[in-house]
Amino acid sequence: MAKKRPPTKAKQPQNSGAVRAGVADGDVPVVGAREPCPCGSGRRYKACHGRAAAQAVTELVRRPFEGLPGECDWVALRELVPAATVELPLKDGLPEGVPSVTLATVLPMAWPALRRDDGSVLLGLQNDTASGDISRDLADTLQRALAADPGTPVEGRRAPAEGPRLQDLLDPEGAFEPVVHEGFEFWVPDAENATPEVAASLERANAAAIPTVKLTGVDAAYWCRTPDKNHLRWVMPHPEERLLDALARLHAAGRSSLGEGTRLVGSFRAHGLIVPVWDLPSEVTAEDIEKPAAEFAERLAGALASDAPLTAEERRARGGLTNRQVTLS
């Protein structure tokens, strides 16, 4: 019978616990993930100083648009609105040869960005992104679009972990004023000369677009029409817990509707903000809901100002609202 061999210790990498003297974290150069870490630890870069960079790229940023003008509208255009555009002012002004930069909900062929023949830039908002920070991914795409040759689309990629965010590139004092479109004709200024691929993409996108209108009397509220009923989806900037308490107070008091036949049915959570949703009768138009929405905003302001504990009925109303909450991102 063969003798049992004693267990052996796993071989440790040479200098596994040591960092070369005099090398600070910020001075370690970036190398390939499987190469030895330049700090001298003996470990591969991905298991040593590359770990922090990888985590920075993949870590989810809960409110990627926080600090940008129009944060609520950024969320709406990312998640709710089919066809819309916004002119984006850059912090350092437009580069030479770039007459404008326009944010668009979607671009043809799902391109992340497009440098048009005239040098203008279109930046797509609803594309999938490679990291947990949409703002950094969009900023990387925007920078590459500004440098692209006119007449070329920009492909997607993983943004560098140390790259800028939209908050670093856009003018913090600039206006953010979405223009909602019925379809995607803004893709092709000269539709007759569009390629067959772009024309087909335009036809598919127009067929799938839900009619949507931005209300003018309140911020970031969007009416939309569906086959069975209409809806109002309203992105709100208030802290989640305080907003849910306020909605519960109004709901329990029978003051959460927007008029006869309408009702608050729940909410989305998207990019760190809450989006209450109302069902509307199919005959109620965006114009019809303007005044009731403005009146609701006044009632909500009063409910948000209250610090009184919720009553038993209000707690039940709050539980019903949170049970119908859906997280989009």
Short mmCIF file of C-alpha atoms in Angstrom, two decimals, residues 6-302:
data_model
loop_
_atom_site.label_atom_id
_atom_site.label_comp_id
_atom_site.label_asym_id
_atom_site.label_seq_id
_atom_site.Cartn_x
_atom_site.Cartn_y
_atom_site.Cartn_z
CA PRO A 6 1.84 14.80 3.30
CA PRO A 7 -0.05 17.83 2.02
CA THR A 8 2.13 20.40 0.38
CA LYS A 9 1.74 24.11 0.54
CA ALA A 10 0.77 25.92 -2.60
CA LYS A 11 3.73 27.60 -4.18
CA GLN A 12 3.67 31.30 -3.43
CA PRO A 13 4.68 33.84 -6.05
CA GLN A 14 8.05 35.36 -5.40
CA ASN A 15 7.77 38.63 -3.45
CA SER A 16 3.99 38.05 -3.27
CA GLY A 17 3.41 40.30 -0.32
CA ALA A 18 5.84 43.06 -1.11
CA VAL A 19 5.54 46.15 -3.21
CA ARG A 20 8.77 47.47 -4.62
CA ALA A 21 10.04 50.27 -2.41
CA GLY A 22 9.42 53.77 -3.67
CA VAL A 23 6.53 52.87 -6.05
CA ALA A 24 3.29 54.62 -5.11
CA ASP A 25 -0.07 53.37 -6.38
CA GLY A 26 -0.44 56.36 -8.68
CA ASP A 27 2.98 55.73 -10.25
CA VAL A 28 2.32 52.13 -11.35
CA PRO A 29 1.99 52.13 -15.15
CA VAL A 30 -0.82 50.27 -16.92
CA VAL A 31 0.22 47.01 -18.61
CA GLY A 32 -1.53 43.95 -20.02
CA ALA A 33 -3.84 42.13 -17.61
CA ARG A 34 -1.72 38.94 -17.64
CA GLU A 35 1.66 40.67 -17.44
CA PRO A 36 3.59 40.95 -14.16
CA CYS A 37 2.52 44.01 -12.20
CA PRO A 38 5.15 46.75 -12.53
CA CYS A 39 4.98 47.34 -8.76
CA GLY A 40 7.18 44.27 -8.24
CA SER A 41 4.72 42.19 -6.23
CA GLY A 42 5.21 39.14 -8.45
CA ARG A 43 1.50 38.94 -9.22
CA ARG A 44 -0.19 39.52 -12.54
CA TYR A 45 -1.36 43.07 -13.15
CA LYS A 46 -5.07 42.07 -13.17
CA ALA A 47 -4.71 40.58 -9.68
CA CYS A 48 -2.74 43.49 -8.29
CA HIS A 49 -2.88 47.16 -9.27
CA GLY A 50 -5.12 46.40 -12.27
CA ARG A 51 -7.90 45.22 -9.96
CA ALA A 52 -8.84 48.74 -8.88
CA ALA A 53 -8.97 49.91 -12.50
CA ALA A 54 -11.19 46.98 -13.48
CA GLN A 55 -13.51 47.63 -10.55
CA ALA A 56 -13.77 51.31 -11.48
CA VAL A 57 -14.88 50.32 -14.98
CA THR A 58 -17.51 47.78 -13.91
CA GLU A 59 -18.87 49.36 -10.73
CA LEU A 60 -22.45 50.54 -11.18
CA VAL A 61 -22.97 54.28 -10.86
CA ARG A 62 -26.45 54.63 -9.40
CA ARG A 63 -27.14 58.15 -10.71
CA PRO A 64 -24.96 58.55 -13.83
CA PHE A 65 -26.60 61.84 -14.87
CA GLU A 66 -26.44 63.52 -11.46
CA GLY A 67 -25.04 67.03 -11.69
CA LEU A 68 -25.98 67.50 -15.35
CA PRO A 69 -28.58 70.13 -16.29
CA GLY A 70 -31.88 68.32 -16.84
CA GLU A 71 -31.01 65.09 -15.00
CA CYS A 72 -34.68 64.01 -14.99
CA ASP A 73 -34.97 64.52 -18.75
CA TRP A 74 -31.73 62.58 -19.31
CA VAL A 75 -33.37 59.64 -17.52
CA ALA A 76 -36.60 60.03 -19.51
CA LEU A 77 -34.78 60.13 -22.85
CA ARG A 78 -32.65 57.14 -21.87
CA GLU A 79 -35.57 54.94 -20.75
CA LEU A 80 -38.97 56.27 -21.82
CA VAL A 81 -38.97 58.47 -24.92
CA PRO A 82 -38.66 56.86 -28.37
CA ALA A 83 -37.59 59.81 -30.54
CA ALA A 84 -36.08 63.02 -29.19
CA THR A 85 -33.06 65.27 -29.66
CA VAL A 86 -31.27 67.87 -27.52
CA GLU A 87 -28.55 70.32 -28.48
CA LEU A 88 -25.55 69.82 -26.16
CA PRO A 89 -23.32 72.79 -25.26
CA LEU A 90 -19.71 71.78 -24.52
CA LYS A 91 -17.78 73.24 -21.59
CA ASP A 92 -14.87 74.30 -23.82
CA GLY A 93 -16.99 75.25 -26.84
CA LEU A 94 -17.33 73.44 -30.15
CA PRO A 95 -14.10 72.30 -31.85
CA GLU A 96 -13.26 73.74 -35.24
CA GLY A 97 -15.21 71.99 -37.97
CA VAL A 98 -17.98 70.80 -35.61
CA PRO A 99 -21.03 73.06 -36.07
CA SER A 100 -23.17 71.30 -33.45
CA VAL A 101 -23.40 68.36 -31.03
CA THR A 102 -26.84 66.78 -30.69
CA LEU A 103 -27.97 64.09 -28.26
CA ALA A 104 -30.45 61.66 -29.84
CA THR A 105 -32.40 58.90 -28.16
CA VAL A 106 -31.51 56.41 -30.93
CA LEU A 107 -29.39 56.50 -34.08
CA PRO A 108 -29.70 54.40 -37.27
CA MET A 109 -28.19 50.93 -37.11
CA ALA A 110 -27.91 51.45 -33.32
CA TRP A 111 -24.69 53.43 -33.84
CA PRO A 112 -23.31 54.91 -30.59
CA ALA A 113 -22.52 58.15 -32.44
CA LEU A 114 -22.28 59.60 -35.93
CA ARG A 115 -20.13 62.36 -37.43
CA ARG A 116 -22.20 63.72 -40.30
CA ASP A 117 -20.85 64.91 -43.63
CA ASP A 118 -21.13 68.52 -42.49
CA GLY A 119 -19.02 67.76 -39.39
CA SER A 120 -21.90 67.87 -36.88
CA VAL A 121 -22.08 65.12 -34.25
CA LEU A 122 -25.04 62.97 -33.20
CA LEU A 123 -24.64 61.07 -29.92
CA GLY A 124 -26.94 58.11 -29.21
CA LEU A 125 -28.29 57.74 -25.67
CA GLN A 126 -30.16 54.43 -25.62
CA ASN A 127 -27.30 52.14 -26.67
CA ASP A 128 -26.00 49.35 -24.47
CA THR A 129 -22.86 50.42 -22.60
CA ALA A 130 -19.82 48.39 -21.63
CA SER A 131 -19.38 49.54 -18.03
CA GLY A 132 -21.47 50.48 -15.03
CA ASP A 133 -21.06 54.22 -15.68
CA ILE A 134 -23.20 55.38 -18.60
CA SER A 135 -21.84 58.91 -18.23
CA ARG A 136 -18.24 57.79 -18.77
CA ASP A 137 -19.18 55.58 -21.71
CA LEU A 138 -21.09 58.40 -23.41
CA ALA A 139 -18.27 60.87 -22.80
CA ASP A 140 -15.78 58.47 -24.42
CA THR A 141 -18.08 58.03 -27.43
CA LEU A 142 -18.54 61.79 -27.71
CA GLN A 143 -14.80 62.48 -27.67
CA ARG A 144 -14.20 59.91 -30.39
CA ALA A 145 -17.06 61.32 -32.47
CA LEU A 146 -15.60 64.83 -32.26
CA ALA A 147 -12.34 63.49 -33.70
CA ALA A 148 -13.90 61.15 -36.29
CA ASP A 149 -13.79 61.83 -40.01
CA PRO A 150 -16.95 63.48 -41.34
CA GLY A 151 -19.42 60.97 -42.73
CA THR A 152 -18.48 58.10 -40.40
CA PRO A 153 -20.24 56.33 -37.51
CA VAL A 154 -18.47 55.64 -34.20
CA GLU A 155 -18.30 52.07 -32.92
CA GLY A 156 -18.86 51.11 -29.29
CA ARG A 157 -16.05 50.15 -26.91
CA ARG A 158 -15.25 49.95 -23.21
CA ALA A 159 -14.36 53.40 -21.97
CA PRO A 160 -11.01 53.82 -20.17
CA ALA A 161 -11.53 53.77 -16.39
CA GLU A 162 -9.67 57.06 -16.03
CA GLY A 163 -11.53 58.78 -18.87
CA PRO A 164 -13.77 61.85 -18.45
CA ARG A 165 -17.51 61.76 -17.77
CA LEU A 166 -20.24 63.86 -19.38
CA GLN A 167 -20.05 66.11 -16.33
CA ASP A 168 -16.48 66.95 -17.36
CA LEU A 169 -17.30 67.73 -21.00
CA LEU A 170 -20.69 69.48 -21.00
CA ASP A 171 -21.37 73.08 -20.00
CA PRO A 172 -22.82 72.90 -16.44
CA GLU A 173 -24.73 76.14 -17.07
CA GLY A 174 -26.07 75.09 -20.47
CA ALA A 175 -29.76 74.49 -21.05
CA PHE A 176 -31.08 70.96 -21.64
CA GLU A 177 -34.22 71.30 -23.73
CA PRO A 178 -35.48 68.07 -25.33
CA VAL A 179 -37.40 68.20 -28.59
CA VAL A 180 -39.70 65.20 -28.95
CA HIS A 181 -40.28 63.97 -32.52
CA GLU A 182 -43.08 61.87 -33.99
CA GLY A 183 -40.52 59.73 -35.81
CA PHE A 184 -36.84 59.47 -36.65
CA GLU A 185 -36.67 61.58 -39.80
CA PHE A 186 -34.05 63.73 -38.05
CA TRP A 187 -31.62 60.90 -38.85
CA VAL A 188 -31.57 61.71 -42.55
CA PRO A 189 -31.64 65.35 -43.66
CA ASP A 190 -31.63 64.07 -47.24
CA ALA A 191 -33.89 61.01 -47.12
CA GLU A 192 -33.69 60.43 -50.88
CA ASN A 193 -29.95 59.73 -50.64
CA ALA A 194 -30.08 57.51 -47.52
CA THR A 195 -28.45 54.10 -47.89
CA PRO A 196 -30.82 51.11 -48.07
CA GLU A 197 -29.63 49.98 -44.61
CA VAL A 198 -30.40 53.36 -43.04
CA ALA A 199 -33.74 53.60 -44.85
CA ALA A 200 -34.75 50.16 -43.57
CA SER A 201 -33.62 51.05 -40.05
CA LEU A 202 -35.68 54.27 -40.23
CA GLU A 203 -38.78 52.37 -41.33
CA ARG A 204 -38.46 49.84 -38.48
CA ALA A 205 -37.86 52.55 -35.88
CA ASN A 206 -40.84 54.63 -37.00
CA ALA A 207 -43.11 51.57 -36.91
CA ALA A 208 -42.12 50.81 -33.30
CA ALA A 209 -42.27 54.37 -31.91
CA ILE A 210 -44.97 55.06 -29.32
CA PRO A 211 -46.51 58.54 -29.77
CA THR A 212 -45.06 60.67 -26.96
CA VAL A 213 -45.45 64.33 -25.92
CA LYS A 214 -43.48 66.29 -23.32
CA LEU A 215 -45.67 68.37 -21.03
CA THR A 216 -44.85 72.08 -20.96
CA GLY A 217 -46.21 73.06 -17.54
CA VAL A 218 -44.11 70.71 -15.37
CA ASP A 219 -40.61 69.29 -15.69
CA ALA A 220 -39.76 65.85 -17.15
CA ALA A 221 -43.35 64.58 -17.54
CA TYR A 222 -44.17 62.66 -20.72
CA TRP A 223 -47.59 61.65 -22.04
CA CYS A 224 -47.72 58.61 -24.32
CA ARG A 225 -50.40 56.76 -26.24
CA THR A 226 -50.69 52.96 -26.33
CA PRO A 227 -53.38 50.82 -27.98
CA ASP A 228 -55.44 50.25 -24.80
CA LYS A 229 -54.89 53.39 -22.73
CA ASN A 230 -52.69 56.43 -22.41
CA HIS A 231 -50.10 57.05 -19.71
CA LEU A 232 -48.23 59.86 -18.00
CA ARG A 233 -44.69 58.99 -16.90
CA TRP A 234 -43.06 61.67 -14.76
CA VAL A 235 -39.40 61.55 -13.72
CA MET A 236 -38.99 63.25 -10.35
CA PRO A 237 -35.78 64.51 -8.68
CA HIS A 238 -36.82 64.07 -5.04
CA PRO A 239 -35.12 61.57 -2.67
CA GLU A 240 -36.82 58.20 -3.04
CA GLU A 241 -38.04 57.66 0.54
CA ARG A 242 -39.44 61.18 0.91
CA LEU A 243 -41.15 60.99 -2.49
CA LEU A 244 -42.76 57.63 -1.72
CA ASP A 245 -44.02 58.98 1.60
CA ALA A 246 -45.49 62.01 -0.16
CA LEU A 247 -47.17 59.91 -2.84
CA ALA A 248 -48.57 57.63 -0.13
CA ARG A 249 -50.04 60.62 1.75
CA LEU A 250 -51.78 61.81 -1.42
CA HIS A 251 -52.90 58.32 -2.42
CA ALA A 252 -54.44 57.61 0.99
CA ALA A 253 -56.26 60.94 0.86
CA GLY A 254 -57.66 60.22 -2.60
CA ARG A 255 -55.64 63.08 -4.12
CA SER A 256 -53.12 61.18 -6.27
CA SER A 257 -55.12 61.05 -9.50
CA LEU A 258 -54.95 63.50 -12.40
CA GLY A 259 -58.70 63.75 -12.90
CA GLU A 260 -61.68 61.54 -13.62
CA GLY A 261 -60.79 58.10 -14.92
CA THR A 262 -57.06 58.49 -14.15
CA ARG A 263 -55.10 56.73 -11.44
CA LEU A 264 -51.59 56.45 -10.08
CA VAL A 265 -50.68 52.82 -10.78
CA GLY A 266 -47.08 52.58 -9.56
CA SER A 267 -43.60 53.74 -10.46
CA PHE A 268 -40.31 52.88 -12.12
CA ARG A 269 -36.92 53.31 -10.54
CA ALA A 270 -34.44 54.40 -13.21
CA HIS A 271 -30.86 55.62 -12.79
CA GLY A 272 -31.44 56.52 -9.15
CA LEU A 273 -34.68 58.45 -9.68
CA ILE A 274 -38.34 57.54 -9.21
CA VAL A 275 -40.78 57.73 -12.15
CA PRO A 276 -44.45 57.67 -11.06
CA VAL A 277 -46.86 56.38 -13.72
CA TRP A 278 -50.53 57.21 -14.21
CA ASP A 279 -53.05 55.36 -16.37
CA LEU A 280 -55.19 57.74 -18.44
CA PRO A 281 -58.33 57.08 -20.48
CA SER A 282 -57.57 56.72 -24.18
CA GLU A 283 -59.40 59.96 -24.97
CA VAL A 284 -57.23 62.05 -22.60
CA THR A 285 -54.59 63.92 -24.60
CA ALA A 286 -51.34 65.54 -23.52
CA GLU A 287 -53.02 68.95 -23.66
CA ASP A 288 -55.85 67.69 -21.44
CA ILE A 289 -53.42 66.61 -18.74
CA GLU A 290 -51.38 69.83 -18.54
CA LYS A 291 -53.56 71.59 -15.94
CA PRO A 292 -54.17 68.49 -13.75
CA ALA A 293 -50.41 67.78 -13.74
CA ALA A 294 -49.61 71.34 -12.62
CA GLU A 295 -52.22 71.05 -9.85
CA PHE A 296 -50.78 67.71 -8.76
CA ALA A 297 -47.31 69.28 -8.57
CA GLU A 298 -48.68 71.77 -6.03
CA ARG A 299 -50.28 69.01 -3.95
CA LEU A 300 -47.05 67.00 -4.09
CA ALA A 301 -45.00 69.98 -2.90
CA GLY A 302 -47.23 70.22 0.17
#
